[in-house]
Every structure is written in structure tokens, then in C-alpha cells.
mmCIF file of C-alpha atoms in Angstrom:
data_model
loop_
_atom_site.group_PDB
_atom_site.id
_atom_site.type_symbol
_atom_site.label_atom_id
_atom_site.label_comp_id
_atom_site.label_asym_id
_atom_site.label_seq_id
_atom_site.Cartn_x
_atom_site.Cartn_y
_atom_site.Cartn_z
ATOM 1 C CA UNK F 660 8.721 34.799 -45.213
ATOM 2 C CA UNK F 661 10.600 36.626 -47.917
ATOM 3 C CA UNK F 662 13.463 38.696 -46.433
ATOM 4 C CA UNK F 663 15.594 40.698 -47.966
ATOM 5 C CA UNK F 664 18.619 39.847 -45.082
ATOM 6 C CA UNK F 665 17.706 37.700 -42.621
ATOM 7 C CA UNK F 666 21.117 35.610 -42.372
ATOM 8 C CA UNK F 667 22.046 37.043 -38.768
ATOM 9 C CA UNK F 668 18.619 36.875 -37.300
ATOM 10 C CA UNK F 669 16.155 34.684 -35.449
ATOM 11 C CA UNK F 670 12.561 34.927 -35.479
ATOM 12 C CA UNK F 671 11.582 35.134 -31.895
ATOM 13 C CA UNK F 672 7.532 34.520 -29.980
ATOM 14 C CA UNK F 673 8.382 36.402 -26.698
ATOM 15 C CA UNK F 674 4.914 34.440 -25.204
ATOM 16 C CA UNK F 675 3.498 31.138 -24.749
ATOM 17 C CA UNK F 676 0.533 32.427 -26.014
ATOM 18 C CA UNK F 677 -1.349 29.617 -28.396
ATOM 19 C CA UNK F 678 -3.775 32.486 -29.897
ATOM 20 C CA UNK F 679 -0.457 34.570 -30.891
ATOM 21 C CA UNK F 680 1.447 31.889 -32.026
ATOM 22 C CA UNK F 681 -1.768 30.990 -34.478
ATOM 23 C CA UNK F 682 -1.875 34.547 -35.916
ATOM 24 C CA UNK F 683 1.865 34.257 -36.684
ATOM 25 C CA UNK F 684 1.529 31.337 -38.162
ATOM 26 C CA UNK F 685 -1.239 32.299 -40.655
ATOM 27 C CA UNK F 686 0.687 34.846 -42.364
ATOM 28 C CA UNK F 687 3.505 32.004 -42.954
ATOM 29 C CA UNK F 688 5.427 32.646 -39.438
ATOM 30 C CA UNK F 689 6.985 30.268 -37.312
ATOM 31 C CA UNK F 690 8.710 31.506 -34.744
ATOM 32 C CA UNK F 691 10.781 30.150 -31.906
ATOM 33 C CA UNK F 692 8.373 30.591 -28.713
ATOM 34 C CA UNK F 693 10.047 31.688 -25.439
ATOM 35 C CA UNK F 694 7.775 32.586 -22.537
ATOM 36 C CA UNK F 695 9.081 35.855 -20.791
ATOM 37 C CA UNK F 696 9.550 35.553 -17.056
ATOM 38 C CA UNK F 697 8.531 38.970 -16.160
ATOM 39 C CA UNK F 698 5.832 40.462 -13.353
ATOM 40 C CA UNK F 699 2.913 41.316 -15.101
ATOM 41 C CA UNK F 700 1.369 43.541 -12.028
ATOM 42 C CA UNK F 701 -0.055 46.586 -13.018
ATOM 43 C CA UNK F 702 2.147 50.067 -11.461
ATOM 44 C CA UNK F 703 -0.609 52.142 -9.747
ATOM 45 C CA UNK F 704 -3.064 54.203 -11.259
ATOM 46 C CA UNK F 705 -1.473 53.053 -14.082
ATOM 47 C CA UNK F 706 -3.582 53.482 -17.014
ATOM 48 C CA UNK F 707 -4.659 50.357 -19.185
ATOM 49 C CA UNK F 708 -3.265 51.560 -22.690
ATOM 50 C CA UNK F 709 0.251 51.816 -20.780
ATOM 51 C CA UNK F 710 0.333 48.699 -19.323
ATOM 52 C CA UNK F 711 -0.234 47.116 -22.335
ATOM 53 C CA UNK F 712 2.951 49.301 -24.337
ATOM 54 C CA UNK F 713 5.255 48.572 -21.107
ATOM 55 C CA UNK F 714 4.418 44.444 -20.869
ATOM 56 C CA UNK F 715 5.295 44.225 -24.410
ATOM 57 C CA UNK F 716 8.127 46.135 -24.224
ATOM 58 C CA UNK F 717 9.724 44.551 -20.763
ATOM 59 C CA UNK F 718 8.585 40.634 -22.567
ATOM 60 C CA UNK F 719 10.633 41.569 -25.466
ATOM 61 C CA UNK F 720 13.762 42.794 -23.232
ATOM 62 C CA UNK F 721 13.227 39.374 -20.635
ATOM 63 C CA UNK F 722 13.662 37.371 -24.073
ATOM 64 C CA UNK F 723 16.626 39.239 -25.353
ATOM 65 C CA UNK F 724 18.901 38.800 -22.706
ATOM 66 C CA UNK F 725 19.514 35.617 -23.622
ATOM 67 C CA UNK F 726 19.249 35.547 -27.595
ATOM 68 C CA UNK F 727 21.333 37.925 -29.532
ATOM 69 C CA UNK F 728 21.000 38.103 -33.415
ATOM 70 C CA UNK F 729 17.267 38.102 -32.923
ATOM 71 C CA UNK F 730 13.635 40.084 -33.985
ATOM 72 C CA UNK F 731 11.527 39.668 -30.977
ATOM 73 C CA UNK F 732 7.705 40.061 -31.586
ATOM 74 C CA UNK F 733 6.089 40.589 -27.929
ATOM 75 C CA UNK F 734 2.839 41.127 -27.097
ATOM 76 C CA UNK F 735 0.168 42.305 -24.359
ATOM 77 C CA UNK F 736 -3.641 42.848 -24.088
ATOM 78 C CA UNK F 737 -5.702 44.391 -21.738
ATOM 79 C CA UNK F 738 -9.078 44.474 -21.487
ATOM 80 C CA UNK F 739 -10.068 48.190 -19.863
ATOM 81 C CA UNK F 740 -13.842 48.538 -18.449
ATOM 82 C CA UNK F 741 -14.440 52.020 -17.692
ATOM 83 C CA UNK F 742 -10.735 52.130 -16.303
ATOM 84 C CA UNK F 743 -10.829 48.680 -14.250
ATOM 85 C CA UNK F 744 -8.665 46.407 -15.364
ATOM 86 C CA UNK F 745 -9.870 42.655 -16.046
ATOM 87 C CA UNK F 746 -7.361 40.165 -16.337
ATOM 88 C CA UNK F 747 -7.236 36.459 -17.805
ATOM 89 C CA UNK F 748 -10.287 34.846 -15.538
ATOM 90 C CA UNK F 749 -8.613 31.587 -14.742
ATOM 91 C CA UNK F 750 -12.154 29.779 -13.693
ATOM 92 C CA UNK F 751 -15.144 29.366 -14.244
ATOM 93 C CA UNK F 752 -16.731 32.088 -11.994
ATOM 94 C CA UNK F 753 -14.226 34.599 -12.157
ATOM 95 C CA UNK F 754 -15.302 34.450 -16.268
ATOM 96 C CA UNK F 755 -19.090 34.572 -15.358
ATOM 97 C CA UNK F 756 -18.360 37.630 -12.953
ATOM 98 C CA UNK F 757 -16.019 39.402 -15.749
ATOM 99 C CA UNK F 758 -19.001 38.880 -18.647
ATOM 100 C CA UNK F 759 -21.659 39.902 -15.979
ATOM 101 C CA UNK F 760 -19.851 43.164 -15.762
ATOM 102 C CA UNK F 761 -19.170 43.448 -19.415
ATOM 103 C CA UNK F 762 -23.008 42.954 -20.493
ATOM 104 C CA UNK F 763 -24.130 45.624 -22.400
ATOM 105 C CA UNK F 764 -21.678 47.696 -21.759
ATOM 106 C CA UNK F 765 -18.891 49.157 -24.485
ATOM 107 C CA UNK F 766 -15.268 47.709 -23.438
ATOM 108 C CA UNK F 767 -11.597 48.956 -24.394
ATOM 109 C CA UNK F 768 -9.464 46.083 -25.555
ATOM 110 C CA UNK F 769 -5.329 47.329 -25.509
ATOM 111 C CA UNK F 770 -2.959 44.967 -27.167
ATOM 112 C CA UNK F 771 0.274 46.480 -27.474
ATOM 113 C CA UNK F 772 3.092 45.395 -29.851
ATOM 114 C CA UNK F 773 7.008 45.582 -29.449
ATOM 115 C CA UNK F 774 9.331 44.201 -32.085
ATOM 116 C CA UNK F 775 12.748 44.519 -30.817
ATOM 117 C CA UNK F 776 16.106 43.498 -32.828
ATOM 118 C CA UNK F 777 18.576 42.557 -30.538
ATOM 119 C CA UNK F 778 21.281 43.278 -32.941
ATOM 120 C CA UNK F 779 20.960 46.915 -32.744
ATOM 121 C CA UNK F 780 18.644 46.869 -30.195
ATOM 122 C CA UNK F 781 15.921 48.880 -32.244
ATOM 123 C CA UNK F 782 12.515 48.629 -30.714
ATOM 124 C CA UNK F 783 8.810 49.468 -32.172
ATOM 125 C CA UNK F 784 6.072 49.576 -30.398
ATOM 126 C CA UNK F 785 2.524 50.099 -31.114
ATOM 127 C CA UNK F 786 -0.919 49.921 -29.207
ATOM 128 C CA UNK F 787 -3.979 48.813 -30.747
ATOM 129 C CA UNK F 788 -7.255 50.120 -29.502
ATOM 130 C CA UNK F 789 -10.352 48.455 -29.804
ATOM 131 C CA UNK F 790 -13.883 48.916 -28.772
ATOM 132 C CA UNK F 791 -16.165 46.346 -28.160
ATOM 133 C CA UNK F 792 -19.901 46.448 -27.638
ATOM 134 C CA UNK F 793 -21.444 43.678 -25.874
ATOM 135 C CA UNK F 794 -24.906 43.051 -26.388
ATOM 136 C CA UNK F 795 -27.108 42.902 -22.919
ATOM 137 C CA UNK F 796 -26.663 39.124 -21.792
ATOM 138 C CA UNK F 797 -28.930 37.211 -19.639
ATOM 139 C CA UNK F 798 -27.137 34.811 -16.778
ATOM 140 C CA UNK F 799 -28.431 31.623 -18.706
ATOM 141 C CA UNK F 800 -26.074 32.534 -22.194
ATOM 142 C CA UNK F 801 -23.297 33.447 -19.945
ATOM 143 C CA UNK F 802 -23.471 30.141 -18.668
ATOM 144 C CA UNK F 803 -24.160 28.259 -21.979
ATOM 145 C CA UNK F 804 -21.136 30.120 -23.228
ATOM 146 C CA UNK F 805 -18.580 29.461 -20.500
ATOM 147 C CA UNK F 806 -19.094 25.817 -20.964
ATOM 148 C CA UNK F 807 -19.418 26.087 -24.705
ATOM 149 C CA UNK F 808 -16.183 27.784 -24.905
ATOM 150 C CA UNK F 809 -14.656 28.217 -21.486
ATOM 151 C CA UNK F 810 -11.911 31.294 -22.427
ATOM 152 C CA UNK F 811 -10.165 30.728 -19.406
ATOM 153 C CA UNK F 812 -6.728 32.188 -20.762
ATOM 154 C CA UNK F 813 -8.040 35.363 -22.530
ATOM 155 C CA UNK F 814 -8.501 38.204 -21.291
ATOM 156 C CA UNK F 815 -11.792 39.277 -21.149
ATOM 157 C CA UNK F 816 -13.384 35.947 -20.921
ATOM 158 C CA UNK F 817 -14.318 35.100 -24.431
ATOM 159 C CA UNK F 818 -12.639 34.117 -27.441
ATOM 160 C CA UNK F 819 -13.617 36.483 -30.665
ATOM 161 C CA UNK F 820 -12.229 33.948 -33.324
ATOM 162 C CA UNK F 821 -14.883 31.365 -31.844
ATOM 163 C CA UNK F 822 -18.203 31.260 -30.216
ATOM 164 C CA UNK F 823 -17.584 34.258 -28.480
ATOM 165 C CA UNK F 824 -18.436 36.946 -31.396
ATOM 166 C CA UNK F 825 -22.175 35.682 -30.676
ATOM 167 C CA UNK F 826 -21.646 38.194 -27.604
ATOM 168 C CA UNK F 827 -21.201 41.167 -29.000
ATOM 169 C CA UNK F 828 -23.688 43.942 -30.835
ATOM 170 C CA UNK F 829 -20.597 45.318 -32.734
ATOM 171 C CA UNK F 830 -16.420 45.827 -32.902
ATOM 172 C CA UNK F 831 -14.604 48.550 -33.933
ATOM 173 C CA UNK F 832 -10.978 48.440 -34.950
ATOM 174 C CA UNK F 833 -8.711 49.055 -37.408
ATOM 175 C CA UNK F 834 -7.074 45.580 -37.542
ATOM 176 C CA UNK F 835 -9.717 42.720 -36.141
ATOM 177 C CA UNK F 836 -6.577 40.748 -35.296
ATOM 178 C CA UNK F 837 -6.130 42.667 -32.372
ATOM 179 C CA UNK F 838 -8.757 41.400 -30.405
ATOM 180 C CA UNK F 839 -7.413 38.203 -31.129
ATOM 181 C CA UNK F 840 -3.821 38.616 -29.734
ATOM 182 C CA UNK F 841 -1.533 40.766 -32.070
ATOM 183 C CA UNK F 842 -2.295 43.578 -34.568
ATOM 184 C CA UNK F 843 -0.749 42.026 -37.145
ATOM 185 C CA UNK F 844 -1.219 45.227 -39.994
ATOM 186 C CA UNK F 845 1.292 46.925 -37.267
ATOM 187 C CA UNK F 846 3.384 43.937 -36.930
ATOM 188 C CA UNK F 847 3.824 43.350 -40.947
ATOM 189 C CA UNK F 848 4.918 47.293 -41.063
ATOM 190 C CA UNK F 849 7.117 46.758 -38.585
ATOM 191 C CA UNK F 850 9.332 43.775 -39.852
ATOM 192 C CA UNK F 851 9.435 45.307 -43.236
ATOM 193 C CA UNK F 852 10.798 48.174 -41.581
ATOM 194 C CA UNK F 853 13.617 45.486 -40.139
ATOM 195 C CA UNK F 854 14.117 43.949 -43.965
ATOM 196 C CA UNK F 855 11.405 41.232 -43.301
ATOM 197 C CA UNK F 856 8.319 40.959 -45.309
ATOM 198 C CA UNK F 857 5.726 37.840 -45.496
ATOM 199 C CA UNK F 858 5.442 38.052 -48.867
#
């Protein structure tokens, strides 16, 4: 990272997210990772591009309670199928069920983006929308997938990065990263815009 004034400030992860912590880390990041403590339960009817803006936001705020002098990258994602909501599978069949439902279908991945500086508590946010195609699956490669690759801790069920692009017919987005965990185009913007640039 080349800053232009970064004496005062601390480079905070607001996530124990592995898959975010990677994308930071590519573009020369390393952040200090603090998990937020924060309810992730959707308010209802809420809509899925909304959720994703107000988890990233209320992450970042959870985090910044306790670390002043800080830029706080927090992110959400949430994977929208014709306005249900699936969430991180957690098993086994819960993934087979969410990729059963996803099979041939197009699906709306939201991952929102907040970078807050605590020291005068300016906050960005940004939503990333992308669309996903899934090509029509038969039972058998969901299977061979899930134990291939068993994405238990993304939402969605599969990881894009990995074997998991071998489900799809096509993606459309204007930063790829964003399927991944953070849109990091928005993210660069948004710490230059806070005196921070990775290059």
C-alpha cells in the first residue's frame, strides 16, 4: 500500500471471512481481521440488495466501537433467487437442495461494501450486482461437486474461484471479484478517496 497519510490509521477486515481476507491480500493488503458480532437476520420483506448494503454497514459500525483511528472494509453477500434468499448452506444437503434450486436458473448475487473511517466517521458504501447463469445440472454433478469442493461457508453453495465456475453457462458483472467476496474496483476507489491507494 502506498498512502499518501496513513500515520493515524489502521487497516481494519470487519469479517472472518478467509475468501475476503484472500482478495485483500492480492492487491498487497493485510489487514487486521475482527469478526463483527452482529445479527445477520434478514428485516421482513426486506429485499436482498438491502440486506446486503445494511450488513456491511452495521459489521463496519460493530468493529468501530472498539477501534478508533481506523478504515474499516466490511462486507456482505447475498445470493437472491427470484427474491428468496439463500444463505451459507452449512451441510451437505442443505448445499445439494440450494444447487437443485439454482439449476438452470439465472441467480442475483449482492455483495455490498462499506468502508468506514472511524476518525471522522465517513462511510461508503456500494452494492455489487451480479448475475449468474447456471447451466441445467443433473443430481449426479451436484453430488460430484459437493464432495469435490464442499462450499459449505459461501453463500450460494459453490466457490467461483475453484471448481465451481464448471457450474455455470455464463457471469455477468462489472468486477468478477464480487462473486468472490468483495468488489474490489469499488473498494480501491474508495480508499483512494480516504488517501489510500495500492499502488
Amino acid at each position: 500500500m502506498a498512502p499518501s497519510d496513513q500515520s493515524a490509521n489502521t487497516l481494519i477486515l470487519a469479517s472472518s471471512s478467509k475468501y475476503r481476507l484472500q482478495l485483500l491480500n492480492q492487491i498487497g493488503l493485510h489487514p487486521l481481521c475482527i469478526a463483527p458480532d452482529i445479527d445477520e437476520t434478514p428485516k421482513p420483506l426486506e429485499p436482498a440488495e438491502a440486506l446486503a448494503s445494511r450488513l456491511s454497514a452495521e459489521k463496519a459500525r460493530a468493529v468501530a466501537k472498539a477501534h478508533h483511528a481506523s478504515i474499516i472494509i466490511a462486507g456482505d453477500q447475498v445470493c437472491d433467487v427470484d427474491g428468496a434468499i439463500l444463505g451459507k448452506p452449512g451441510n451437505a444437503e442443505t448445499a445439494k437442495q440450494q444447487l437443485t434450486l439454482c439449476s438452470g436458473r439465472e441467480v442475483i448475487f449482492h455483495t455490498g461494501l462499506c468502508v468506514l473511517n472511524t476518525t471522522n466517521n465517513k462511510l461508503q458504501i456500494y452494492t455489487e450486482r451480479v448475475l449468474v447463469e447456471f447451466r441445467a445440472l443433473s443430481s449426479q454433478e451436484i453430488s460430484t461437486y459437493i464432495t469435490k469442493e464442499p462450499a459449505f461457508d459461501c453463500a450460494g453453495s459453490f466457490k467461483m474461484e475453484g471448481l465451481g465456475i464448471s457450474l455455470f453457462k455464463r457471469i455477468r458483472s462489472e468486477d468478477p471479484n464480487s462473486l468472490i467476496g468483495l468488489p474490489l474496483i469499488k473498494l480501491c476507489e474508495f480508499l483512494r478517496n480516504e488517501g489510500l491507494s495500492v499502488i
